[in-house]
């Protein structure tokens, strides 16, 4: 089946269509019904849903990590020694670092709030 090439569309000097010809009415009606670039408003419920989805995905990955790293390791801390699974040792260390980061962040936020209240 042979196809014939479509003729070029006449355009104005600035590159925009002239709006003349048999398709001018069709083009204007399509332009009038096109969707605008309006973004839907974000809600707290939507943000919470995304947060829960990300947390669930991270939890699944953490469970897989723990199931794959069950080899016992010797852990020493301040003179105490214990044999625990590798995943548990790494999880405890990660939670410890997270708690330290929360404490440091809380102290810094408190400093900034005090400074803001003193300046007003």
C-alpha angles and dihedrals in degrees: 000000000000121000126206120222116248116244117249117265116248112243138186123252093269094056097256120121115265094229093231126119136053095303096054094094092047093049093050093048091050091048090051093053098043118119118257126231093255111145118214113249116258117235135200090243090055092049091048090050092052090047092051091049092051091046091050091050091050090048091053090050090049091051091050090049092051093048092051096047106053097130111128117244132186111244122193124192127166093339095314121114130195139165111230135159113275094240092054092050092050092045092052090048091049093049089049091054090047092052091049090050090050092051093048091046092049092051091050094048090049090052092050093048092050091049090049093050092048093052094053 
